[in-house]
Short mmCIF file of C-alpha atoms and ligand atoms in Angstrom, two decimals:
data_model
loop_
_atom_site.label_atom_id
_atom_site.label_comp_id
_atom_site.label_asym_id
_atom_site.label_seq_id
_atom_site.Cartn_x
_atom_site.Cartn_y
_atom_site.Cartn_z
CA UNK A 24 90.71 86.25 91.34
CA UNK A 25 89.93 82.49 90.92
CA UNK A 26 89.45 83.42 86.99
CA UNK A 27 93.40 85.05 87.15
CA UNK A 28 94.77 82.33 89.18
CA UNK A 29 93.40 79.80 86.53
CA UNK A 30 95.56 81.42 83.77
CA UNK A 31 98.60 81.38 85.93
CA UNK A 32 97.99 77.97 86.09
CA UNK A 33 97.54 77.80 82.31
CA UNK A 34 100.65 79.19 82.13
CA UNK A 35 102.86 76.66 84.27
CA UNK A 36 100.92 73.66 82.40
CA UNK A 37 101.59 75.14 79.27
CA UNK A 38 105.38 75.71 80.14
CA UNK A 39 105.27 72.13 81.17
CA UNK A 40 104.48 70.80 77.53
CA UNK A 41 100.70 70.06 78.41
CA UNK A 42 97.93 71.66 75.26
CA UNK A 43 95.31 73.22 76.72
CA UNK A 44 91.24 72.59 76.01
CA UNK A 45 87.95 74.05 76.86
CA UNK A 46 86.64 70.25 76.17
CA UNK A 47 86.09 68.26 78.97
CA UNK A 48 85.56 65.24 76.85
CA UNK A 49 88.77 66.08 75.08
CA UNK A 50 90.92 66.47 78.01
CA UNK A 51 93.24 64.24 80.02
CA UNK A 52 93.17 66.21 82.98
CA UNK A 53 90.43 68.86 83.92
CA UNK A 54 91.14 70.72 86.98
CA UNK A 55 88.00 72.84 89.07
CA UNK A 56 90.07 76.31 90.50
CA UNK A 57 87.34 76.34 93.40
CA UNK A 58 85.93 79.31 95.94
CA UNK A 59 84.85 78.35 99.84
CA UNK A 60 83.47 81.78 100.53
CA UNK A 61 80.23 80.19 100.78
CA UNK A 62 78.68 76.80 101.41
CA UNK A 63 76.76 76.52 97.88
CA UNK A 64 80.11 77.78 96.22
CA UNK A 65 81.17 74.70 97.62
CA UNK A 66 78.18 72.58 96.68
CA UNK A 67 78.73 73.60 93.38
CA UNK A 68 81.97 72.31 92.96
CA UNK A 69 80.76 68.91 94.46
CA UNK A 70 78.35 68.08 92.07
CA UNK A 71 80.54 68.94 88.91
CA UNK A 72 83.21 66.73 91.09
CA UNK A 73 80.85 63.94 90.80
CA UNK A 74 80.05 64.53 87.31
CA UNK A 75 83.98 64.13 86.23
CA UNK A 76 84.17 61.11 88.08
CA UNK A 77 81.49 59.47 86.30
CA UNK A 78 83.46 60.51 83.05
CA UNK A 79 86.61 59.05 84.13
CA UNK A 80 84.50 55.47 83.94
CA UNK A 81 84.55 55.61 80.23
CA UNK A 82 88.27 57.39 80.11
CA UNK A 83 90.12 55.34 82.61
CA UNK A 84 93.38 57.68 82.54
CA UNK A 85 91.77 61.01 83.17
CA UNK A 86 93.13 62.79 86.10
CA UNK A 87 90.41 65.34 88.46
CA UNK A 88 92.25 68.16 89.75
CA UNK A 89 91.20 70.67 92.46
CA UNK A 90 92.78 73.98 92.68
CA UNK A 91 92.44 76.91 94.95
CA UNK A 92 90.68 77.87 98.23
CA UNK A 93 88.53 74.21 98.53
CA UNK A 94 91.65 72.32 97.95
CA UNK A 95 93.52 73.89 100.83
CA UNK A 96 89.93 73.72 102.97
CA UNK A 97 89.28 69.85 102.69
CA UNK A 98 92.52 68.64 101.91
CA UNK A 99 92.60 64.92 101.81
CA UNK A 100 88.67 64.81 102.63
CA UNK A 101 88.75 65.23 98.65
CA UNK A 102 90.69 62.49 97.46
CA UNK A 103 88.73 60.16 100.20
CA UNK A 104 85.53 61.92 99.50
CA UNK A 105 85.26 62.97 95.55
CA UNK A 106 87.91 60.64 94.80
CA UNK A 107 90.17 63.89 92.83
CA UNK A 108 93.43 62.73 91.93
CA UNK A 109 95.07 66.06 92.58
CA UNK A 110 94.69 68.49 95.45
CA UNK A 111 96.26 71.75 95.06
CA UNK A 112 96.18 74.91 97.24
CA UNK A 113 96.66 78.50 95.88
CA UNK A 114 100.28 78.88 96.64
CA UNK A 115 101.10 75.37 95.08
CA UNK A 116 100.42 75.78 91.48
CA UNK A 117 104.02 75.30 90.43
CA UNK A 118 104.29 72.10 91.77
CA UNK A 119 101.31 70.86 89.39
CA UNK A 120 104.01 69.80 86.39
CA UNK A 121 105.56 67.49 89.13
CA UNK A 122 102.05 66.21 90.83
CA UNK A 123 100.56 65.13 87.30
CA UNK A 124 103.67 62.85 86.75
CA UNK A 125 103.50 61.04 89.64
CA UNK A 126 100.16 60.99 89.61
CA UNK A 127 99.58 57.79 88.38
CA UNK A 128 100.70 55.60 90.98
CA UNK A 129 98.97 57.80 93.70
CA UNK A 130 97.17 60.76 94.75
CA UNK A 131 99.17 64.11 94.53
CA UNK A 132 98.35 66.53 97.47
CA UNK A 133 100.18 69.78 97.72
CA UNK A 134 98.36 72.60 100.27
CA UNK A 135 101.25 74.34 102.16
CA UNK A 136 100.81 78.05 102.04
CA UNK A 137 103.87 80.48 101.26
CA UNK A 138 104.64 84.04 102.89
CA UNK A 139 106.33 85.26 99.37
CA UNK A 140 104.89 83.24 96.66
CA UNK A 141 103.15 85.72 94.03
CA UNK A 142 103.86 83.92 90.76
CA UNK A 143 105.46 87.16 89.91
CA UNK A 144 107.58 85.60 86.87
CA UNK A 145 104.86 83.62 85.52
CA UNK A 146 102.86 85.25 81.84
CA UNK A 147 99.49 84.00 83.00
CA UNK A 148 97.89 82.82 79.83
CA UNK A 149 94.57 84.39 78.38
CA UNK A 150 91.95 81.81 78.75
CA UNK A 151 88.31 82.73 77.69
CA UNK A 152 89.67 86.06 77.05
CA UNK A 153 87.76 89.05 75.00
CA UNK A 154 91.39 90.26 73.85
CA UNK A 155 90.14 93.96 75.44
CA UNK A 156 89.79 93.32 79.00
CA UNK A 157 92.02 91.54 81.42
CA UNK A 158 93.02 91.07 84.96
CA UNK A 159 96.76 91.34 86.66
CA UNK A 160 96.99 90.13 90.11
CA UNK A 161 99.14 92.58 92.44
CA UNK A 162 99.01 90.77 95.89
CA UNK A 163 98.02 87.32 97.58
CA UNK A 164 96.32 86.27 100.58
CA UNK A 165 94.57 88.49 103.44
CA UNK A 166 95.63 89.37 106.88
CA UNK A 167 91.94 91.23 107.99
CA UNK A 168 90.13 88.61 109.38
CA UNK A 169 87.12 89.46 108.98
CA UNK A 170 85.01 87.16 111.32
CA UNK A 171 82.64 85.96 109.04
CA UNK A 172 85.35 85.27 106.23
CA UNK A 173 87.50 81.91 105.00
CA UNK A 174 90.29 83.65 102.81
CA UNK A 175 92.40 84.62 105.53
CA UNK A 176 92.27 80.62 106.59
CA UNK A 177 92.29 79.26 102.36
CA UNK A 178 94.29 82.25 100.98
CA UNK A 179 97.52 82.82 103.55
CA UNK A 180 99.08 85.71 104.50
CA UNK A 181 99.08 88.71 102.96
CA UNK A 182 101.88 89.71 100.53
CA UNK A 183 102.27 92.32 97.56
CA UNK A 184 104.07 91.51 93.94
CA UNK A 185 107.18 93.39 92.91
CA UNK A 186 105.93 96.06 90.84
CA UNK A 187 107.98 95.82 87.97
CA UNK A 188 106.20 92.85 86.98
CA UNK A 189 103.02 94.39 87.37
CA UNK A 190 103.68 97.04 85.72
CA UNK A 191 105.52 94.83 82.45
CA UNK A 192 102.99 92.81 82.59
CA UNK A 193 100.25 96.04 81.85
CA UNK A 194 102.89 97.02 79.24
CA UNK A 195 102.90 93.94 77.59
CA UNK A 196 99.21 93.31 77.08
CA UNK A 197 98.73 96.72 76.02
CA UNK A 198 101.28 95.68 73.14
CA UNK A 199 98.79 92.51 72.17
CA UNK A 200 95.93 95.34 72.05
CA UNK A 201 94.32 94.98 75.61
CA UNK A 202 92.58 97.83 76.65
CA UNK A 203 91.75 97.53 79.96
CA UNK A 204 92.90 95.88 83.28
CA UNK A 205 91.74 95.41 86.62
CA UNK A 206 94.57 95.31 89.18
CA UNK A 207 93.29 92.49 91.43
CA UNK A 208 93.87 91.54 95.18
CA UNK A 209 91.60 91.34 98.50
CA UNK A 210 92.22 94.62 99.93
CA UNK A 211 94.34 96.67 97.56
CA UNK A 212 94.74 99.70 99.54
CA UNK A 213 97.22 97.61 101.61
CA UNK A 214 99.43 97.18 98.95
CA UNK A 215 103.50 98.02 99.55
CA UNK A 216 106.35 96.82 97.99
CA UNK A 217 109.68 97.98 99.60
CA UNK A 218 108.02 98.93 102.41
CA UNK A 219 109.87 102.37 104.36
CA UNK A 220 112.85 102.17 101.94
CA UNK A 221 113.42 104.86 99.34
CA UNK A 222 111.96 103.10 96.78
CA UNK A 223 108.83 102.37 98.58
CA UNK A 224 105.58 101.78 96.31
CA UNK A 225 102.01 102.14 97.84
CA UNK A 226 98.86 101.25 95.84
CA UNK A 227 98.21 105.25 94.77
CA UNK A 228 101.84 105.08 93.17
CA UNK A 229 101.32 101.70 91.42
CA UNK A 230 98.08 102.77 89.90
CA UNK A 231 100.03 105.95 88.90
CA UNK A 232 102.60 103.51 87.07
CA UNK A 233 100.03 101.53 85.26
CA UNK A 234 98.22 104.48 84.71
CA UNK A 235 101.29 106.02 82.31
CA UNK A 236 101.68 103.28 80.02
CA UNK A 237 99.37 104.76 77.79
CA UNK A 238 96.50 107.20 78.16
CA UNK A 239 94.47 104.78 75.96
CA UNK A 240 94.79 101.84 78.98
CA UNK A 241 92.34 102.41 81.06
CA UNK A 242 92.94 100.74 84.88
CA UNK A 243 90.64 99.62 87.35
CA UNK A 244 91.00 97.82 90.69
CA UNK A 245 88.97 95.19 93.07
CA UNK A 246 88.49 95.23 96.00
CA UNK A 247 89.56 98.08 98.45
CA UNK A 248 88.82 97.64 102.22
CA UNK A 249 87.13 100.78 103.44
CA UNK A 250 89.29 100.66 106.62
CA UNK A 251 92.16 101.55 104.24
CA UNK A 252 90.55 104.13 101.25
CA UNK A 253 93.20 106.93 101.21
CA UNK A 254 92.88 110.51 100.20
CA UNK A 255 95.92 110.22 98.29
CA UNK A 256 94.00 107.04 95.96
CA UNK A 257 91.05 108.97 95.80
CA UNK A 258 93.35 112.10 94.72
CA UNK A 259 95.26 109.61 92.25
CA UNK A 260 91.84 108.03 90.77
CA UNK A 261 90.69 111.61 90.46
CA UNK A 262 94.14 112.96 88.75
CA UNK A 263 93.82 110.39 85.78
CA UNK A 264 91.85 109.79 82.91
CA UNK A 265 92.75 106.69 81.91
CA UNK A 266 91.79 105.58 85.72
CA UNK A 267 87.98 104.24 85.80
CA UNK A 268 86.10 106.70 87.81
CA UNK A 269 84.45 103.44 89.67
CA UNK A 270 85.14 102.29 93.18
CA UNK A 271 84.12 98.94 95.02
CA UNK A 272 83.80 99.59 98.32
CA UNK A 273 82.25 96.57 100.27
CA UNK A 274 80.23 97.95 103.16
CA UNK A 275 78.73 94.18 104.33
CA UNK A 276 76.52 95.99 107.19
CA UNK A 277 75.46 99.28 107.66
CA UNK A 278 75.42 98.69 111.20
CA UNK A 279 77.97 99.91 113.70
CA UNK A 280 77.33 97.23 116.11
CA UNK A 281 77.14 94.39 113.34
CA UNK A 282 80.60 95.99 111.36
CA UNK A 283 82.47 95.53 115.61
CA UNK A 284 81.15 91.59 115.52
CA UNK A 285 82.48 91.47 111.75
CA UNK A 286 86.03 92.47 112.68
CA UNK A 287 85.45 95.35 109.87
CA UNK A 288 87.47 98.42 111.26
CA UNK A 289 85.42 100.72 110.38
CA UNK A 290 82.11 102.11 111.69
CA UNK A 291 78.76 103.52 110.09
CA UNK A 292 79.82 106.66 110.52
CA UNK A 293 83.36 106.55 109.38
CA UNK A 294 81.83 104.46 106.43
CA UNK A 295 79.69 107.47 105.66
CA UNK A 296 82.76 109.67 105.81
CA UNK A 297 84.39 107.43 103.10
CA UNK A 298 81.67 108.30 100.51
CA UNK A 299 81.50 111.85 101.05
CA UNK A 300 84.98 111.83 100.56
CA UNK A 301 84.48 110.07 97.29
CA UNK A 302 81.72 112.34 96.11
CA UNK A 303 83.64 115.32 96.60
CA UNK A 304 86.89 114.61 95.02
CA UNK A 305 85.59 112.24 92.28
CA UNK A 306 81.87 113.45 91.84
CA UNK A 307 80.63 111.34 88.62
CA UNK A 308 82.22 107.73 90.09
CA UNK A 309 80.35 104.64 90.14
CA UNK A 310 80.47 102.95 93.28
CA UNK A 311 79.26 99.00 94.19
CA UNK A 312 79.51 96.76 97.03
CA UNK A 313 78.84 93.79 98.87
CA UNK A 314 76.31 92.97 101.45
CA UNK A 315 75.84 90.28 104.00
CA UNK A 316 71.91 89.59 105.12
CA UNK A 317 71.26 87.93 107.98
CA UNK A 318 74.81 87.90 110.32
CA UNK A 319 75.00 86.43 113.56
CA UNK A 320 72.44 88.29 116.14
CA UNK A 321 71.69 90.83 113.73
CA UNK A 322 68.50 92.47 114.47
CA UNK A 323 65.59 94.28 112.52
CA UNK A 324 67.26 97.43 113.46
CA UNK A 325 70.78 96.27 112.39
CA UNK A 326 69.01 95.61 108.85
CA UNK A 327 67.46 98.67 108.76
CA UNK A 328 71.06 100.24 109.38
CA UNK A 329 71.91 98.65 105.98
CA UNK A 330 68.89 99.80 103.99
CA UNK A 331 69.28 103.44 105.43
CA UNK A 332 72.90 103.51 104.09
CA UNK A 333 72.29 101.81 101.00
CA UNK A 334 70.39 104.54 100.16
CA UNK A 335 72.61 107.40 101.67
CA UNK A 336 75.64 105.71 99.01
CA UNK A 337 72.85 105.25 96.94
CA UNK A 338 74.96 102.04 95.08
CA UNK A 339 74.90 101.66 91.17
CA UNK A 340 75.37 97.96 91.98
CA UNK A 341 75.51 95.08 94.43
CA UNK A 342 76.45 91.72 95.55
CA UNK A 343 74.64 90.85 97.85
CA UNK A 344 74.24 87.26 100.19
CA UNK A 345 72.89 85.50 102.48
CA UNK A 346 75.39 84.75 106.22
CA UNK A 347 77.05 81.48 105.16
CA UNK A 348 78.55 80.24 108.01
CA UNK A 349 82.40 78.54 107.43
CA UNK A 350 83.61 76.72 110.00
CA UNK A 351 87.62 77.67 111.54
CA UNK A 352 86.68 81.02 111.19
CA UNK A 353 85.96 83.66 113.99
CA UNK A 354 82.26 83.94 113.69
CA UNK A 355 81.89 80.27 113.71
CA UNK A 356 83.54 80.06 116.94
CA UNK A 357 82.34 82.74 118.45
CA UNK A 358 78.75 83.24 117.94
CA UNK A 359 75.58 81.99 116.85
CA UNK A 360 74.32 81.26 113.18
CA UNK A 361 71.21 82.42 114.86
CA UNK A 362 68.74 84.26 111.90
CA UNK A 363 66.80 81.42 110.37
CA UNK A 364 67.63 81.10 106.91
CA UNK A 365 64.03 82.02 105.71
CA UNK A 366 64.56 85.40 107.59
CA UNK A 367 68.18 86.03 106.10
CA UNK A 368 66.47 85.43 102.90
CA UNK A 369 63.39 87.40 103.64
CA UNK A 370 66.03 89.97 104.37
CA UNK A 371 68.34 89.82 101.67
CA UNK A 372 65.36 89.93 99.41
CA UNK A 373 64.69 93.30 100.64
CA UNK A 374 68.10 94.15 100.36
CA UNK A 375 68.25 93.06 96.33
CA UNK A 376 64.66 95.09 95.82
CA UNK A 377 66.38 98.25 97.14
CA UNK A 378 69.46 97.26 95.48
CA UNK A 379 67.09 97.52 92.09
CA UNK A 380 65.43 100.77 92.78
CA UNK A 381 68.85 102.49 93.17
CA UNK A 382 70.42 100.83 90.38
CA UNK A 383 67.72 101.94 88.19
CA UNK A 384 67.40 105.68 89.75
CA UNK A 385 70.98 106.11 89.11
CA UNK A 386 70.59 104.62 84.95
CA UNK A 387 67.74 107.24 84.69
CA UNK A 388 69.57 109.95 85.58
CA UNK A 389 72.40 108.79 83.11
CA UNK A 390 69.83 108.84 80.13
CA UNK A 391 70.91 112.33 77.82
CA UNK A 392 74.75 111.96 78.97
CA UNK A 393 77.31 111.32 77.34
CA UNK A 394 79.86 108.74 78.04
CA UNK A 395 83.26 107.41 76.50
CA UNK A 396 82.98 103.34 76.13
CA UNK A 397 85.25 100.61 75.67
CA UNK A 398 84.01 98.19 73.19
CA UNK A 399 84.13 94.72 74.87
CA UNK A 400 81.93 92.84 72.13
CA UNK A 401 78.70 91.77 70.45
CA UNK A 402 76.01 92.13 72.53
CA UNK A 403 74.22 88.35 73.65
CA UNK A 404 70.99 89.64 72.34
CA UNK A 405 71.41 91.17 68.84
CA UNK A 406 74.77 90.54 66.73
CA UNK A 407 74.12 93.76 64.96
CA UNK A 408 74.79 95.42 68.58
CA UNK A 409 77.67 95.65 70.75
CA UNK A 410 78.65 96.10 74.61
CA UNK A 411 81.11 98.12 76.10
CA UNK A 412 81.70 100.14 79.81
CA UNK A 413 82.04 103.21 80.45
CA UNK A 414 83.96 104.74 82.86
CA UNK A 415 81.79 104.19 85.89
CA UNK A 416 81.36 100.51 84.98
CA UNK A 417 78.17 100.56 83.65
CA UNK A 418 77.15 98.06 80.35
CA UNK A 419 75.67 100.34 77.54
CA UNK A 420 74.58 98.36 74.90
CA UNK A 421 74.45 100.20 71.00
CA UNK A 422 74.13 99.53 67.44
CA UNK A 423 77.51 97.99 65.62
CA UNK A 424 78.11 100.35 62.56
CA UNK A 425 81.89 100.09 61.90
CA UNK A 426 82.90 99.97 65.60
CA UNK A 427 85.01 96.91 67.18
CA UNK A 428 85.96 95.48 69.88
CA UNK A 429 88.57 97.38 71.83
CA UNK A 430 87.53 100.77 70.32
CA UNK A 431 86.38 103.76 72.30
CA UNK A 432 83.43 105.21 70.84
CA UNK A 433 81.40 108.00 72.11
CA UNK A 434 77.88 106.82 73.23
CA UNK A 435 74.70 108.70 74.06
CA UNK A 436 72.32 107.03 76.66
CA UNK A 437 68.79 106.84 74.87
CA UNK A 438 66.96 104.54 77.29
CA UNK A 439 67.62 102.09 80.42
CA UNK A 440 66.31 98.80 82.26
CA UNK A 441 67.76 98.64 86.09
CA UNK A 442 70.91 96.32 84.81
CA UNK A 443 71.72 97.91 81.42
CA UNK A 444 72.18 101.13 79.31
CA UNK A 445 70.85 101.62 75.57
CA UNK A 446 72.49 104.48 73.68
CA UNK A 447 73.75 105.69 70.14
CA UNK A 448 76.84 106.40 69.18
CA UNK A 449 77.58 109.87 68.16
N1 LIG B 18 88.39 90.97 100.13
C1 LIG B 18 87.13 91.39 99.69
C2 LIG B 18 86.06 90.34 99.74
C3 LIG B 18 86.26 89.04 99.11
S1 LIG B 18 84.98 87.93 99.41
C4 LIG B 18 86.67 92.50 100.59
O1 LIG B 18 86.83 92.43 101.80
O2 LIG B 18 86.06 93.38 100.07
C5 LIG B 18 83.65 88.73 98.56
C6 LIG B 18 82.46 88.97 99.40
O3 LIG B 18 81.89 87.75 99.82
C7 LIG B 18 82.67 89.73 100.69
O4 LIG B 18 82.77 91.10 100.50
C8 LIG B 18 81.43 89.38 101.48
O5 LIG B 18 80.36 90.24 101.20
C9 LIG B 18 81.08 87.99 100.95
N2 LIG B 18 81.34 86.97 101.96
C10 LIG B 18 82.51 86.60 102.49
N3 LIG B 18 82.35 85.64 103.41
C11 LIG B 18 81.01 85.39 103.47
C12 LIG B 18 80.20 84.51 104.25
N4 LIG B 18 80.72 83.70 105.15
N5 LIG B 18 78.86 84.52 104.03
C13 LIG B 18 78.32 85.35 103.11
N6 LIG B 18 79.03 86.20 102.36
C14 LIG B 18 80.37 86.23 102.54
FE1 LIG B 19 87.67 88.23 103.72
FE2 LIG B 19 87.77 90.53 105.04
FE3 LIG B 19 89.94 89.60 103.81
FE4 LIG B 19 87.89 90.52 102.37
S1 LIG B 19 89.17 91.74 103.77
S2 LIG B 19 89.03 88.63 102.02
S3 LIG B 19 86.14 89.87 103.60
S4 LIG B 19 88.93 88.67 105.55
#
């Protein structure tokens, strides 16, 4: 999301007569789009904060920017703290031409969050981009409130983009010979535009839109809340070709009693009933998640709750952390960080070695098959191979020959390691 956000932001510095640079030593102004899910996301950020400072001793005009969820976190702790010359939150981006000028004279802050904003006009512009793959942002902010979660606090309130712009925006990088995108927002299944009028659009008929530009654009999503997985998106994922059979489906406990004090909606059981409805209307999709070790009170049973259904999904991938506690949010005011981090890490450690053992049990039994893949680019190993996805998501890694990037080519799996595919193309 952070990575789309940045080339909105691109795009209204752009407009604004600024040159962009991937040179920090070049630059004039370097802004950090930053992420307060977690504390070290946060450390992170610090320490490159500190490093641009020390830069701006030798360049005395160089402006510090921060962008995104920290920004609207801290504030004014940032310009007092990291000494940033620009503060602004994730609804505020257009007011960056404006900030920069006056920017000079003193320190521009701009953090106020917006029910409507979606940057729905703006061309975000391709930074770092493989020309193949790219992502469209379809809503903003988050209204679940999750306990353990910041977004709802950094991000706003939740609001979906008019899908004609979605939808031109698909068209149009299809035209510049994308391939793929990923239709981004924090719980997609909640998406509605026009909501109860004629013209109402739900996230099964956008997908259906994106999915008709072309059969050869193939359309993914992040993430979708369980509490909200429909029949009819399962039914639409199902119905298309050109949509990746793949589905992230964050699960954070497997525990009913841990999912209540997580404000998740949704219980072990009806969690279960999710993936069964997956497996029977879409029965070769990839499915991931995310994972939280170590919550407030959990127990050894709660963890084992997690392991059990890890294994009943049986997950071709993870992410998986460690409890961060942020402070504002429910969990911080409610209960107690109480699992010593040396158990949340004992138990997250678990959690990754199962994570492995599925991961790999699932490659093995995709050695002899088939698969169609997008080619995404040389692989970082060899320059005589290249990468690609397939449908479910997974990396396959294969010999060059003629192919290119943002082919399909048909690839047989030969051989696997726990993270990657090896095949031939056929
Ligand atoms: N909207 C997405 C999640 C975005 S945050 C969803 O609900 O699926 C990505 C992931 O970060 C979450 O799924 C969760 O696993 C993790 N996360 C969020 N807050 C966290 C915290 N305080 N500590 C540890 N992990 C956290
Ligand atoms: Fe955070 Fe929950 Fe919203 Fe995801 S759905 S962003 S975890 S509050």
């Amino acid at each position: 999301m952070n990575a789309a956000d940045s080339e909105v932001v691109g795009a209204i510095v752009k407009q604004a007569g600024y040159e962009l640079t991937d040179d920090v030593y070049e630059a004039d102004v370097i802004f950090v789009n930053t992420c307060s899910i977690r504390e070290n996301a946060e450390q992170r950020v610090k320490k490159r904060l500190i490093e641009f400072d020390s830069l701006r001793k030798k360049k005395s005009w160089l402006k510090v920017g921060v962008l995104g969820c920290m920004a609207e976190r801290l504030q004014t702790q940032l310009v007092q703290e990291c000494k940033v010359n620009l503060v602004v939150g994730p609804d505020s981006y257009r007011d960056i031409p404006s900030l920069l000028l006056q920017a000079d004279n003193q320190p521009g802050i701009s953090v106020e969050l917006s029910t409507d904003e979606t940057y729905s006009d703006i061309n975000p512009v391709k930074l770092h981009s493989d020309g193949v793959t790219a992502f469209i942002s379809i809503m903003r902010g988050c209204e679940n409130f999750c306990s353990y979660c910041v977004v709802p606090y950094t991000r706003g309130r939740e609001r979906s983009r008019d899908p004609k712009t979605i939808v031109d925006e698909a068209k149009d990088l299809f035209k510049r010979g994308y391939r793929e995108v990923t239709l981004l927002g924090q719980n997609v299944n909640s998406y509605i535009w026009n909501k109860g009028c004629e013209d109402e659009v739900d996230f099964a008929c956008l997908m259906e839109m994106v999915a008709q530009i072309d059969p050869l654009l193939r359309v993914r999503f992040s993430t979708s809340h369980p509490k909200d997985m429909s029949q009819k998106l399962l039914d639409t994922i199902a119905k298309y070709d050109n949509i990746c059979k793949f589905i992230h489906l964050p699960l954070q406990s497997g525990s009913s009693r841990m999912l209540k004090l997580m404000n998740r909606k949704y219980t072990r059981e009806e969690y279960m009933q999710k993936i069964d409805a997956i497996r029977k209307t879409i029965p070769d999709c990839g499915l991931s998640t995310d994972i939280i070790a170590g919550f407030c009170t959990e127990t050894l049973e709660d963890h084992q709750d997690t392991l059990s259904m890890m294994r009943y999904a049986a997950y071709d991938s993870a992410f998986m952390f460690n409890y961060s506690q942020r402070s504002n949010t429910l969990a911080a005011k409610k209960y107690e960080d109480d699992i010593p981090y040396q158990e949340k890490t004992r138990r997250l450690e678990q959690i990754i070695d199962l994570q492995r053992e599925l991961s790999l049990e699932s490659n093995k039994k995709d050695v002899g098959k088939v698969f169609e893949v997008l080619v995404e680019g040389e692989s970082k190993r060899k320059s005589s191979q290249l990468f690609g996805r397939n449908s479910q998501n997974k990396v396959i890694i294969f010999d060059r020959k003629d192919f290119q990037k943002g082919d399909y080519v048909k690839v047989r799996v030969t051989d696997c390691t726990s993270a990657t595919l090896f095949g031939e193309t056929i």
